Coordinates of C-alpha atoms (C1' of nucleotides) in Angstrom, one line a residue:
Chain A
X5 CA -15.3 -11.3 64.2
X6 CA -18.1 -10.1 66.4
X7 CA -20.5 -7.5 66.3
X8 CA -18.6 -4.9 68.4
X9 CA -17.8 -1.8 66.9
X10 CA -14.1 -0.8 67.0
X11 CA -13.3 2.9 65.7
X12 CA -12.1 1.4 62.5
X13 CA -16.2 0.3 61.9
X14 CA -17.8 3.9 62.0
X15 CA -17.9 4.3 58.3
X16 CA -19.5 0.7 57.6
X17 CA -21.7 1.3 60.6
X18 CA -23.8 4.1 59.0
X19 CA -23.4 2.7 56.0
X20 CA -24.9 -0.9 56.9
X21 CA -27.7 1.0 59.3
X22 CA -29.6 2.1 55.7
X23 CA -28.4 -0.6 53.6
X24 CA -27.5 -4.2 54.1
X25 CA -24.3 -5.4 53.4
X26 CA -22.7 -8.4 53.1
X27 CA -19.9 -9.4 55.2
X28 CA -17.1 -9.6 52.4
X29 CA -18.3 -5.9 51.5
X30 CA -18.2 -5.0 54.8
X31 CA -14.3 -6.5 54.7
X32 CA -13.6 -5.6 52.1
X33 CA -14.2 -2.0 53.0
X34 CA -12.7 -2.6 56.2
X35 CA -9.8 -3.6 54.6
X36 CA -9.0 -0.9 52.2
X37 CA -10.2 1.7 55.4
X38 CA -7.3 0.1 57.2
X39 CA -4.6 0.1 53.9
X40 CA -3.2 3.1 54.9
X41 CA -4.9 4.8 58.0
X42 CA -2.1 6.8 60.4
X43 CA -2.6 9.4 62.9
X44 CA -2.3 12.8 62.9
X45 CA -2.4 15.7 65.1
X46 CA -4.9 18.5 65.3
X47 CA -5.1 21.6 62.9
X48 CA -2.8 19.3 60.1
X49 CA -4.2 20.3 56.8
X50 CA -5.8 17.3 54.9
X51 CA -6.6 18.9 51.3
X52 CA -6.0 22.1 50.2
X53 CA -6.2 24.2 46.6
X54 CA -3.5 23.5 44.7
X55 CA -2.2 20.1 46.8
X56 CA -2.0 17.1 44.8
X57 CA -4.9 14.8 46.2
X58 CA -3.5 11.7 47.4
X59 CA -6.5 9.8 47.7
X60 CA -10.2 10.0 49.7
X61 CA -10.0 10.8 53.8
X62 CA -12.2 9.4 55.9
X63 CA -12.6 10.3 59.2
X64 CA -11.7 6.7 62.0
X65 CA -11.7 9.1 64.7
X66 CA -11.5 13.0 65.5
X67 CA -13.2 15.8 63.8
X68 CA -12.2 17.8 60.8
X69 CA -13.4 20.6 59.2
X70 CA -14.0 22.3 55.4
X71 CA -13.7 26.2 55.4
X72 CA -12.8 28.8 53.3
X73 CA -10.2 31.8 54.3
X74 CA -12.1 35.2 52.7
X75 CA -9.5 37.9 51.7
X76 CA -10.4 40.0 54.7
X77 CA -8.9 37.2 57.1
X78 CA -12.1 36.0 58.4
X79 CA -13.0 32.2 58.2
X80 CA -16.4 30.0 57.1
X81 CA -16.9 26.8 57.9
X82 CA -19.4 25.0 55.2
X83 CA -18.9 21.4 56.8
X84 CA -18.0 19.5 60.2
X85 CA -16.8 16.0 59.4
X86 CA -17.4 13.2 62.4
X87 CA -15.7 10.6 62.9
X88 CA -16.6 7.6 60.5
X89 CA -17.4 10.6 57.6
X90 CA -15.9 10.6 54.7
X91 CA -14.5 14.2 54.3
X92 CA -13.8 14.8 50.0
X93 CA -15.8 12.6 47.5
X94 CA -15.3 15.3 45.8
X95 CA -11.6 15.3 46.1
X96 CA -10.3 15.7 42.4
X97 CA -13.0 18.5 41.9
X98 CA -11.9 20.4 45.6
X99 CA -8.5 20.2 44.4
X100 CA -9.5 23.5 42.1
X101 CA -11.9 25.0 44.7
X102 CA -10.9 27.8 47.5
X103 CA -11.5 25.1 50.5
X104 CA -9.3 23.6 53.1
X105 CA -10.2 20.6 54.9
X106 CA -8.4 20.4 58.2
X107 CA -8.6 18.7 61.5
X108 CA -9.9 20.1 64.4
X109 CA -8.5 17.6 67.2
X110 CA -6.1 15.1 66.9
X111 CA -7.2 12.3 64.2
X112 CA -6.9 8.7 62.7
X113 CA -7.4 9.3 58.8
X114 CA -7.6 6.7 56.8
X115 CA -6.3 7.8 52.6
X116 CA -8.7 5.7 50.2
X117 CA -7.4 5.6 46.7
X118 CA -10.4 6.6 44.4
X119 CA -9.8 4.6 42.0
X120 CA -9.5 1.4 44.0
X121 CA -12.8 2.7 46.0
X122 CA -14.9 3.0 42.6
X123 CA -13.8 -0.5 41.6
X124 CA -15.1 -1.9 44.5
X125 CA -18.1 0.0 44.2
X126 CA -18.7 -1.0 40.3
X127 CA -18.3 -4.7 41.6
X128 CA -20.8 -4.5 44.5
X129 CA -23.6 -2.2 43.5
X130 CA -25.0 -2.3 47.4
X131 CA -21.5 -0.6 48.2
X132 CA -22.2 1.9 45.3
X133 CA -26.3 2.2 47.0
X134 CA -24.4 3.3 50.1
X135 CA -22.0 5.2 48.8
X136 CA -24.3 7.5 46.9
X137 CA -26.9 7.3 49.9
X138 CA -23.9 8.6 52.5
X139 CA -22.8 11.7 49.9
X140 CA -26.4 12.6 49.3
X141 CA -27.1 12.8 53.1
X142 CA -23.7 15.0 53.2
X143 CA -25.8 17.2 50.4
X144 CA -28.9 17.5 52.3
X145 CA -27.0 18.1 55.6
X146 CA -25.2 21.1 53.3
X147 CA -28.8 22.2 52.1
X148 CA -29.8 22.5 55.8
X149 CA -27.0 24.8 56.7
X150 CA -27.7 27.0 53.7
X151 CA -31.3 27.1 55.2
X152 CA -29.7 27.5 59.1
X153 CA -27.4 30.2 58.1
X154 CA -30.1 32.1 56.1
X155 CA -33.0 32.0 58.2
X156 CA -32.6 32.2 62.2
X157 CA -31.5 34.1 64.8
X158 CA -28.5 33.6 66.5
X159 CA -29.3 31.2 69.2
X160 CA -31.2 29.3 66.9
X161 CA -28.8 28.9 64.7
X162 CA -26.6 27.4 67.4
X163 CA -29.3 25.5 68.7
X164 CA -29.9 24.2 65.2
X165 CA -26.5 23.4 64.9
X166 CA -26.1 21.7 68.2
X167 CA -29.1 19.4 67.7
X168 CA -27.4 18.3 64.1
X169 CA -24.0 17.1 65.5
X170 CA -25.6 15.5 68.7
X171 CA -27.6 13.4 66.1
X172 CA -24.5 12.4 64.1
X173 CA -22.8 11.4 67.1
X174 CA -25.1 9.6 68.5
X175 CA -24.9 7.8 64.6
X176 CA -21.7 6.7 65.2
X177 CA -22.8 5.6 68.5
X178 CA -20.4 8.4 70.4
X179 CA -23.8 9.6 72.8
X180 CA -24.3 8.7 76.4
X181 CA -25.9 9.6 78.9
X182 CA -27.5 12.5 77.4
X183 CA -23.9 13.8 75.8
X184 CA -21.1 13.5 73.6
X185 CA -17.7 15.4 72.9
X186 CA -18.0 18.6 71.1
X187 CA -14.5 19.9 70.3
X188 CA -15.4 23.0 69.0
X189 CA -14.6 26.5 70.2
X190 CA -17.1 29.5 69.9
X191 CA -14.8 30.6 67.0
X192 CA -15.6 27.3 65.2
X193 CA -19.4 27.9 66.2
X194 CA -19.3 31.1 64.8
X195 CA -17.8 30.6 61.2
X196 CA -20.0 28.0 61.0
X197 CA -23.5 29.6 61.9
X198 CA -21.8 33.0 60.2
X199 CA -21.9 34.7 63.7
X200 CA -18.4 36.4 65.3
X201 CA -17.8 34.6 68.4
X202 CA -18.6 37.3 70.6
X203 CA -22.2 37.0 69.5
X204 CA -22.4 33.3 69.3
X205 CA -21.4 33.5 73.2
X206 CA -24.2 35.6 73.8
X207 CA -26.4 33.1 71.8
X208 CA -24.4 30.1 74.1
X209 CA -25.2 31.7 77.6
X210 CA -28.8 32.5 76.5
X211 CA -29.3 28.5 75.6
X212 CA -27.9 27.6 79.0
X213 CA -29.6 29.8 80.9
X214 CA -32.9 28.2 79.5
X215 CA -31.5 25.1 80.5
X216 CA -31.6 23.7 77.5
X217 CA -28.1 22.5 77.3
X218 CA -24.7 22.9 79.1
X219 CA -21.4 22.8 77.1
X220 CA -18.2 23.3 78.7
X221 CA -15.0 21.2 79.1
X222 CA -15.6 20.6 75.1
X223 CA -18.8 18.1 76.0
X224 CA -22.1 18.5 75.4
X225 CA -25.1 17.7 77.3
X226 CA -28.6 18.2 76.5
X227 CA -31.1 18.6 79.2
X228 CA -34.6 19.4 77.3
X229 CA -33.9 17.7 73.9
X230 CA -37.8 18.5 72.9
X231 CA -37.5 21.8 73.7
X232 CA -34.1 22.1 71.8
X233 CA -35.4 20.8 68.9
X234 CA -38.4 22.9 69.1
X235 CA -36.6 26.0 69.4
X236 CA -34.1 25.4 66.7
X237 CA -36.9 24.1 64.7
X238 CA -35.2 21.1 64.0
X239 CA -36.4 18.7 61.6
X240 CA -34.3 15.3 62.4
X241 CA -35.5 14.2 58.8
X242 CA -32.6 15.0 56.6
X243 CA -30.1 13.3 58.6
X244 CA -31.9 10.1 57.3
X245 CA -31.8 8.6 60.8
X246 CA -34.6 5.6 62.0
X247 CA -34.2 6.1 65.8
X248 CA -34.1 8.3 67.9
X249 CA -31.6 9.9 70.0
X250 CA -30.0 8.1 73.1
X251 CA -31.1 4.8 72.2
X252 CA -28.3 3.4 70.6
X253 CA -25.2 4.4 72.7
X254 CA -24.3 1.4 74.4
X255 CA -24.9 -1.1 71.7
X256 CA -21.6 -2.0 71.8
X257 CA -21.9 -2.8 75.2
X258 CA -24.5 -6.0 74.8
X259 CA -21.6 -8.5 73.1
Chain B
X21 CA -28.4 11.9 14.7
X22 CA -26.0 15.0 14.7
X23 CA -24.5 16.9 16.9
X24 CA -27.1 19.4 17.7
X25 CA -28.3 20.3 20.9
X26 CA -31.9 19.9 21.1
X27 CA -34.1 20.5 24.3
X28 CA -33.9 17.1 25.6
X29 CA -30.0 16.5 25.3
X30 CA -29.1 19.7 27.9
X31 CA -28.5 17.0 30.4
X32 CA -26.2 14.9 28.3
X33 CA -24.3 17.9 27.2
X34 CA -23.3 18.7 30.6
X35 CA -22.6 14.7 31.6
X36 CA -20.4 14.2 28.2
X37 CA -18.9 17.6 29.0
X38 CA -16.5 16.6 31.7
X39 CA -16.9 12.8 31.4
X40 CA -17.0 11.1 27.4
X41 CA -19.7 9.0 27.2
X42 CA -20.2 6.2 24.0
X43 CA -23.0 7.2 21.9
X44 CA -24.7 4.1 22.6
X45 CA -24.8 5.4 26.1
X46 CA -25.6 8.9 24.9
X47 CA -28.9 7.4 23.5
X48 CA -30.1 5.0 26.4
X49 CA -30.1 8.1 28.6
X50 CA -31.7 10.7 26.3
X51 CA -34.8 7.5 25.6
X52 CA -35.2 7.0 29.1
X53 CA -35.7 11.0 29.8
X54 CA -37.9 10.8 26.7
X55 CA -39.8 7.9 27.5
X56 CA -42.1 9.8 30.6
X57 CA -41.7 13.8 29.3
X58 CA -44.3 16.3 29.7
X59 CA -44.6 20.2 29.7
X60 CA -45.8 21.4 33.0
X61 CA -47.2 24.8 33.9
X62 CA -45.4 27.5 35.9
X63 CA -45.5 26.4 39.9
X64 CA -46.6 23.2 39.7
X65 CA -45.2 21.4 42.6
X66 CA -42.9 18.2 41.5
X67 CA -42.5 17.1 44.7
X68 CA -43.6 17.9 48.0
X69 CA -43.5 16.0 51.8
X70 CA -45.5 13.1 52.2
X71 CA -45.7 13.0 48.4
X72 CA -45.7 9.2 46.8
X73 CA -42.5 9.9 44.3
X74 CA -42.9 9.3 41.1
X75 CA -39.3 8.7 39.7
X76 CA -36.1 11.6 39.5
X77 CA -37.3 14.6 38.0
X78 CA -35.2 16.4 35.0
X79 CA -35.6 19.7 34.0
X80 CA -35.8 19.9 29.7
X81 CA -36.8 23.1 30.0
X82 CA -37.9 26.0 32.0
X83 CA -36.5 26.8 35.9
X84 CA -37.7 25.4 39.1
X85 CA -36.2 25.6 42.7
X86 CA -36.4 23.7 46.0
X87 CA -37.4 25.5 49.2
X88 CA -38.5 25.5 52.9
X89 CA -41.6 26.7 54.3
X90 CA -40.7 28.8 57.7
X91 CA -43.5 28.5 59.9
X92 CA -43.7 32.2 60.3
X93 CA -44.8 31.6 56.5
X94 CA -41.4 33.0 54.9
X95 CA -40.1 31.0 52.3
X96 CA -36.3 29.7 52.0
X97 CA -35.1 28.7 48.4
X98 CA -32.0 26.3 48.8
X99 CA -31.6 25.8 44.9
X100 CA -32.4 26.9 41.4
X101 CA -32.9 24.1 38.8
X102 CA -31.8 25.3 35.4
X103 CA -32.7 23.6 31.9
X104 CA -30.6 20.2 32.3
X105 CA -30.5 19.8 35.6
X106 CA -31.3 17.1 37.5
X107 CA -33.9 18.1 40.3
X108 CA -33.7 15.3 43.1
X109 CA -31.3 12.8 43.1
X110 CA -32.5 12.2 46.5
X111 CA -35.9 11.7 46.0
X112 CA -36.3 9.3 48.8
X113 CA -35.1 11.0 51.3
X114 CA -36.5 14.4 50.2
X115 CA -39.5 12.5 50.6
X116 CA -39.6 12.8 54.6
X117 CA -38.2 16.5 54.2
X118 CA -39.9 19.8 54.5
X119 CA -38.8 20.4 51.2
X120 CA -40.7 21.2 48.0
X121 CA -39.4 21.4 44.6
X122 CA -41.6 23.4 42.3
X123 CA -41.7 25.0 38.6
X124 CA -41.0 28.8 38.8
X125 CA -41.7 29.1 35.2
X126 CA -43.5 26.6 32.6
X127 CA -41.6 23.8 32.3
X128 CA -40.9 20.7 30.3
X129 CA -39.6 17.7 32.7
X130 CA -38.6 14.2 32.3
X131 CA -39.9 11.6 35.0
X132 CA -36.7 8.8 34.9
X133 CA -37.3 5.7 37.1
X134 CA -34.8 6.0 39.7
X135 CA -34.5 2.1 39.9
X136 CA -34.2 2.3 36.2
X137 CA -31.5 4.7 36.3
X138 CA -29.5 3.0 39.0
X139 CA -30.0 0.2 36.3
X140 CA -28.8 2.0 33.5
X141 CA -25.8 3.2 35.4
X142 CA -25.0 0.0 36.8
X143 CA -24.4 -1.8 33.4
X144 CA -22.5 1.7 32.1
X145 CA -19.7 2.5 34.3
X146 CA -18.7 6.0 32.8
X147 CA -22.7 6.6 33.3
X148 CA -22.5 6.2 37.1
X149 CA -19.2 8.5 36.8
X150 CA -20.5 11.1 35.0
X151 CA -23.8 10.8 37.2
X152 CA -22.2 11.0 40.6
X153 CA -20.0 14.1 39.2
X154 CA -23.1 15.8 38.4
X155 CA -24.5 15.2 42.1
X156 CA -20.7 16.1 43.4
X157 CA -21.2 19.5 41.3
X158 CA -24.8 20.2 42.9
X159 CA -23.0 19.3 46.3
X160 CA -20.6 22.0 45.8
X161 CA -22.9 24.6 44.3
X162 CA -25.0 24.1 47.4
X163 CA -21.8 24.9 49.6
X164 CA -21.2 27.9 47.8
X165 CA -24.2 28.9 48.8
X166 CA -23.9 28.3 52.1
X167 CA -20.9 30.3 51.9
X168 CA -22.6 33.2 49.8
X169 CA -26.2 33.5 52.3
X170 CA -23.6 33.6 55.4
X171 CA -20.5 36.1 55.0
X172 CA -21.5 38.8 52.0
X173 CA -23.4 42.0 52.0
X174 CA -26.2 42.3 50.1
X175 CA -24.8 43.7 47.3
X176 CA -22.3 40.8 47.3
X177 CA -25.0 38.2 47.5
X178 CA -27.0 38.8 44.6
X179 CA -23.8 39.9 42.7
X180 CA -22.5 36.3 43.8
X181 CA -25.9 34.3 42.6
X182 CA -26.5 36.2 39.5
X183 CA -22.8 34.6 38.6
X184 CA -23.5 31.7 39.2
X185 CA -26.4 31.5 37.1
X186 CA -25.3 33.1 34.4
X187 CA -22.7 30.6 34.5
X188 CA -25.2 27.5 34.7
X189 CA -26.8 29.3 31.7
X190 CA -23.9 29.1 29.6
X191 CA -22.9 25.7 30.3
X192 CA -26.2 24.6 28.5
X193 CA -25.8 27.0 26.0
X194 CA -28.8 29.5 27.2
X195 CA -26.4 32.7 27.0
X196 CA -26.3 34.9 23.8
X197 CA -24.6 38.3 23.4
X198 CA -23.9 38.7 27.2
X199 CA -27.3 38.0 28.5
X200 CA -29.7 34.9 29.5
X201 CA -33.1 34.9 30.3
X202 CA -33.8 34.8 34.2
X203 CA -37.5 34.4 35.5
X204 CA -37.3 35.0 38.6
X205 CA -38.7 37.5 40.4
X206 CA -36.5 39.5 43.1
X207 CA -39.0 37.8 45.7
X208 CA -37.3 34.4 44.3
X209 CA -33.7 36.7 44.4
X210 CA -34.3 37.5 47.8
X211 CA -35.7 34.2 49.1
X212 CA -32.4 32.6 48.3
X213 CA -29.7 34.8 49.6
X214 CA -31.9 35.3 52.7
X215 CA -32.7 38.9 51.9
X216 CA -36.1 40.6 52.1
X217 CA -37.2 41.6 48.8
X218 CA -37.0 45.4 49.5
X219 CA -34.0 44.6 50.4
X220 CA -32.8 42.8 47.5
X221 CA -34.7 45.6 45.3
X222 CA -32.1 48.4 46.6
X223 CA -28.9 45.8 46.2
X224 CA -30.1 45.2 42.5
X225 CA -30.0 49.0 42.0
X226 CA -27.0 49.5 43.2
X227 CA -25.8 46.9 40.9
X228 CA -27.7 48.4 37.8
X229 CA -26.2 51.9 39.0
X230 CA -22.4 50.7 38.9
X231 CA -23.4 49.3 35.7
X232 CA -22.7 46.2 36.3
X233 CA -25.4 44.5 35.0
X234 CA -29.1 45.0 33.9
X235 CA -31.8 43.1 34.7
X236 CA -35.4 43.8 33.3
X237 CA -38.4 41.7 31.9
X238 CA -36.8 38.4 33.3
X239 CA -33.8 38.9 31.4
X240 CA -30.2 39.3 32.7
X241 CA -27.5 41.0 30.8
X242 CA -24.0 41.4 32.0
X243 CA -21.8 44.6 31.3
X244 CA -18.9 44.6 33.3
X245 CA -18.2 40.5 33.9
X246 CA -14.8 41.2 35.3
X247 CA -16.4 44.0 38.0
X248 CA -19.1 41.8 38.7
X249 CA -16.9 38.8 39.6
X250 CA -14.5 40.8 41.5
X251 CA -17.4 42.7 43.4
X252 CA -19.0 39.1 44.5
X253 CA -15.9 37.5 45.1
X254 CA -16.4 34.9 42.3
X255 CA -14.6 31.9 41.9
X256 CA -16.2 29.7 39.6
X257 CA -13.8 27.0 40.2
X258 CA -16.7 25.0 41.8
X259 CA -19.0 24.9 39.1
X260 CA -16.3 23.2 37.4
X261 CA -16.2 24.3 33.5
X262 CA -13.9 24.5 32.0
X263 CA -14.3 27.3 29.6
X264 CA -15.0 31.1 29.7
X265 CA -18.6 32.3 29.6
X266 CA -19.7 33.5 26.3
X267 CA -17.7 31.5 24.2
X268 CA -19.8 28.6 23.8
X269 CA -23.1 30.0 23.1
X270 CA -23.8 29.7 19.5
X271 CA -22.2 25.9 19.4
X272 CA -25.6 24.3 18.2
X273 CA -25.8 26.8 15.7
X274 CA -22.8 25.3 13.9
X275 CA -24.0 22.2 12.4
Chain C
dC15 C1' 5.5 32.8 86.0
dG16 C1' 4.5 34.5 81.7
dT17 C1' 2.2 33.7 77.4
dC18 C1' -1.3 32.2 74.5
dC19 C1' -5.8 30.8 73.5
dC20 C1' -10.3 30.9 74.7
dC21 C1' -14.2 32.9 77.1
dT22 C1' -16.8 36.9 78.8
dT23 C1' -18.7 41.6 79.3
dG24 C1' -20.0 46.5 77.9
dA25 C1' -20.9 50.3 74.8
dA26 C1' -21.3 52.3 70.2
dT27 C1' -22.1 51.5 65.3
dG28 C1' -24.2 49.7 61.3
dA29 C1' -26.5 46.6 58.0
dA30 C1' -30.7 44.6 57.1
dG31 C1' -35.6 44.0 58.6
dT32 C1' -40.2 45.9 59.3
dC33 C1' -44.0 48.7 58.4
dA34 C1' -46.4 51.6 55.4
dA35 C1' -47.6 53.6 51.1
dT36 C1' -47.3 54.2 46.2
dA37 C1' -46.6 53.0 41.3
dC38 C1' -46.7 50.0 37.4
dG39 C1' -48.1 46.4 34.0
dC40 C1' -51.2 42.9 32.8
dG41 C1' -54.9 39.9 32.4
dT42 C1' -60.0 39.3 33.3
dG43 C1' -64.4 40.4 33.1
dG44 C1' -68.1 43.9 33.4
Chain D
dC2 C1' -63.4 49.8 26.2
dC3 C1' -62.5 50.6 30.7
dA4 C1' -62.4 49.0 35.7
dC5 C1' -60.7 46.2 38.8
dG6 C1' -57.6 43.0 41.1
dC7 C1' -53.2 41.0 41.5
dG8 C1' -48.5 40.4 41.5
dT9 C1' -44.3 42.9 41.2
dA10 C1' -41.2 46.8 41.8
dT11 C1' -40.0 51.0 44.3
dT12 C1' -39.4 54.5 48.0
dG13 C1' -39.1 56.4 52.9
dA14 C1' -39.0 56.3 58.0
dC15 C1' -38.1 53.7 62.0
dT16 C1' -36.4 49.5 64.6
dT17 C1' -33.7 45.5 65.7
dC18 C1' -30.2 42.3 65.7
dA19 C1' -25.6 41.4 65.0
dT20 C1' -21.0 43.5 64.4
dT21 C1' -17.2 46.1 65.9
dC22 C1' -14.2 48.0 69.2
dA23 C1' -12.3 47.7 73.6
dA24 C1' -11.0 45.5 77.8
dG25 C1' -10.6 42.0 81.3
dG26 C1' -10.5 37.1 83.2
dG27 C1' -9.2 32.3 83.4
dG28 C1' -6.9 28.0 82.4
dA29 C1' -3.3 25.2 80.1
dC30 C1' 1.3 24.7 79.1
dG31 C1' 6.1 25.6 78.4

DNA sequence: CGTCCCCTTGAATGAAGTCAATACGCGTGG
DNA sequence: CCACGCGTATTGACTTCATTCAAGGGGACG
């Protein structure tokens, strides 16, 4: 088994990147990832209220998303999952909540069964260390969209935004060169920064004509990443990352 | 050791709630929040950036909150902590944040050594359970509030918070006759549902002129709980009780 | 080749922010 | 005791940013 990093890795990647782990944890996660991981296509609904939970999803590849419909039709995204996230730890307690979690492209989802997962946590406390450490990054990520949402104008919110899921990408080592696939439309923008997608096109062309970024063809590329991050007043600190962007992407490349 | 409810048990009353926990459990927890306790005056800072952490702060008593310092000097609360609530799980990474957790009112609050705890939990599995719950719960709360500062009016958004406290309130057994006691002032209000204070002033009368509620000399009393919940768009689902407010308020009078 | 989804643009409306001023309660100290 | 300062609550007039409404353009795909 060699150090590469096949899609199947992402979860154990960021995982082992904060917290050692040994190689049977690291199989044996790998293993029960792999149990019963399929594919699916985009926009097919992983958890909704009322459904009975059929285990944990966690993200191998694709993106997903967790929204709420209000009773006037309109949509808000609270969370963008990645691939190699773990989209509902909290699936037994969702299960009663007004939330959806649904992909966004087409996906590879692997179904944990919680029980089995908090066994194998309860026999290797580093697995539990990581565990809590990956869902209390998820919370502070959540904190900083409560802050993002409440506090800036439009473009930086997007900015803001932007700058987040470039970071988690580039965790998962999906950056090069400067970009990474960003499978969102301007609707998906929107709910998420609470902005219709009219405005948050404004917001878009205003960032590219600072050429600060360019996003079309669903990629992303940054051009001034300090200028970016210094408009969105970013603060990379909650993501809970120890390098910084760019410098990782071709890891997999040096086996 | 009966069944009353004293100060220092709030936390363990909300753990044992949703998750039963032995009583030899039930102890080890309430000595270790006993074991480093002290009252605190109203905005002491707990925990700040750059700050050496001292262990997981618990609130026994009083309210506190976490929040942001814009660099335009406005201020951005991103959560309340109640009586019984457990104030940073995260303290690590909260450490490299631009976050600061501070009293709001006087306070009485447990130090726990986080390694300690990890300890504790580690030898009591239904600990752990009950533990990472608790953080699922805060994760969830926070959502909603991503949800609430995003997609309501004003009205909506201090309809939808005052809920959700009130809520909190009665989970630990702080609401009597319809009303709980609520320092905060509508600065705080308006700090976390990203409103300006005037602003927040002329949602709260509304609110008081549909007689909804009343709110005066830091104390919240609810008249029309159904209006109020349909107004905000309530759905408590997420703070996952499991009983109706109001009903619960007098249990550690019947020993 | 038509339809659907996504992106783009313009003009009018509206919710919340800003600025400014006043009022009130409360503790401190003259 | 009263004066003062401070934090909090309230009110009014004006501004600004984002929404809403409306319409048009482009690309993918059946």
């Amino acid at each position: 088994m060699a150090t590469r990093c096949p899609a199947a890795d992402k979860l154990v990647r960021k995982l082992r990147d904060r917290h050692p782990l040994s190689v049977a944890e690291e199989v044996a996660l790998n293993t029960l990832l792999a149990a019963k991981a399929g594919p699916i296509s985009g926009r097919t609904v992983l958890l909704d209220r009322g459904m009975q939970p059929s285990g944990i999803h966690v993200l191998l590849d694709g993106w997903a998303c967790r929204y709420t419909m209000l009773v006037d039709g309109r949509r808000r995204i609270v969370a963008f999952y990645l691939p190699g996230d773990v989209c509902d730890f909290d699936v037994f307690l969702l299960a009663g909540m007004d939330q959806t979690i649904a992909a966004i492209t087409p996906a590879r989802v692997a179904v944990v069964d919680a029980p089995m997962l908090a066994g194998l946590a309860i026999d290797h406390p580093p697995l539990t260390q990581a565990l809590w450490w990956e869902s209390l990054t998820a919370a502070a990520i959540q904190r900083a969209w409560t802050l993002n949402v409440g506090q800036r104008s439009a473009k930086q919110r997007i900015a803001h935004l932007l700058c987040e899921l470039y970071l988690r990408m580039d965790r998962v080592g999906l950056v090069q060169d400067g970009s990474c696939a960003l499978p969102l439309t301007q609707f998906h923008l929107g709910d998420a920064c609470a902005l219709t997608s009219i405005h948050t096109n404004r917001a878009l062309q205003e960032l590219r004509r600072d050429g600060l970024l360019s996003l079309e063809a669903r990629r992303l590329t940054i051009h001034d990443w300090p200028a970016l991050v210094d408009l969105a007043a970013f603060d990379p600190a909650y993501l809970q990352l120890s390098k910084e962007p760019g410098t990782s992407g071709d890891r997999a490349a040096l086996d």
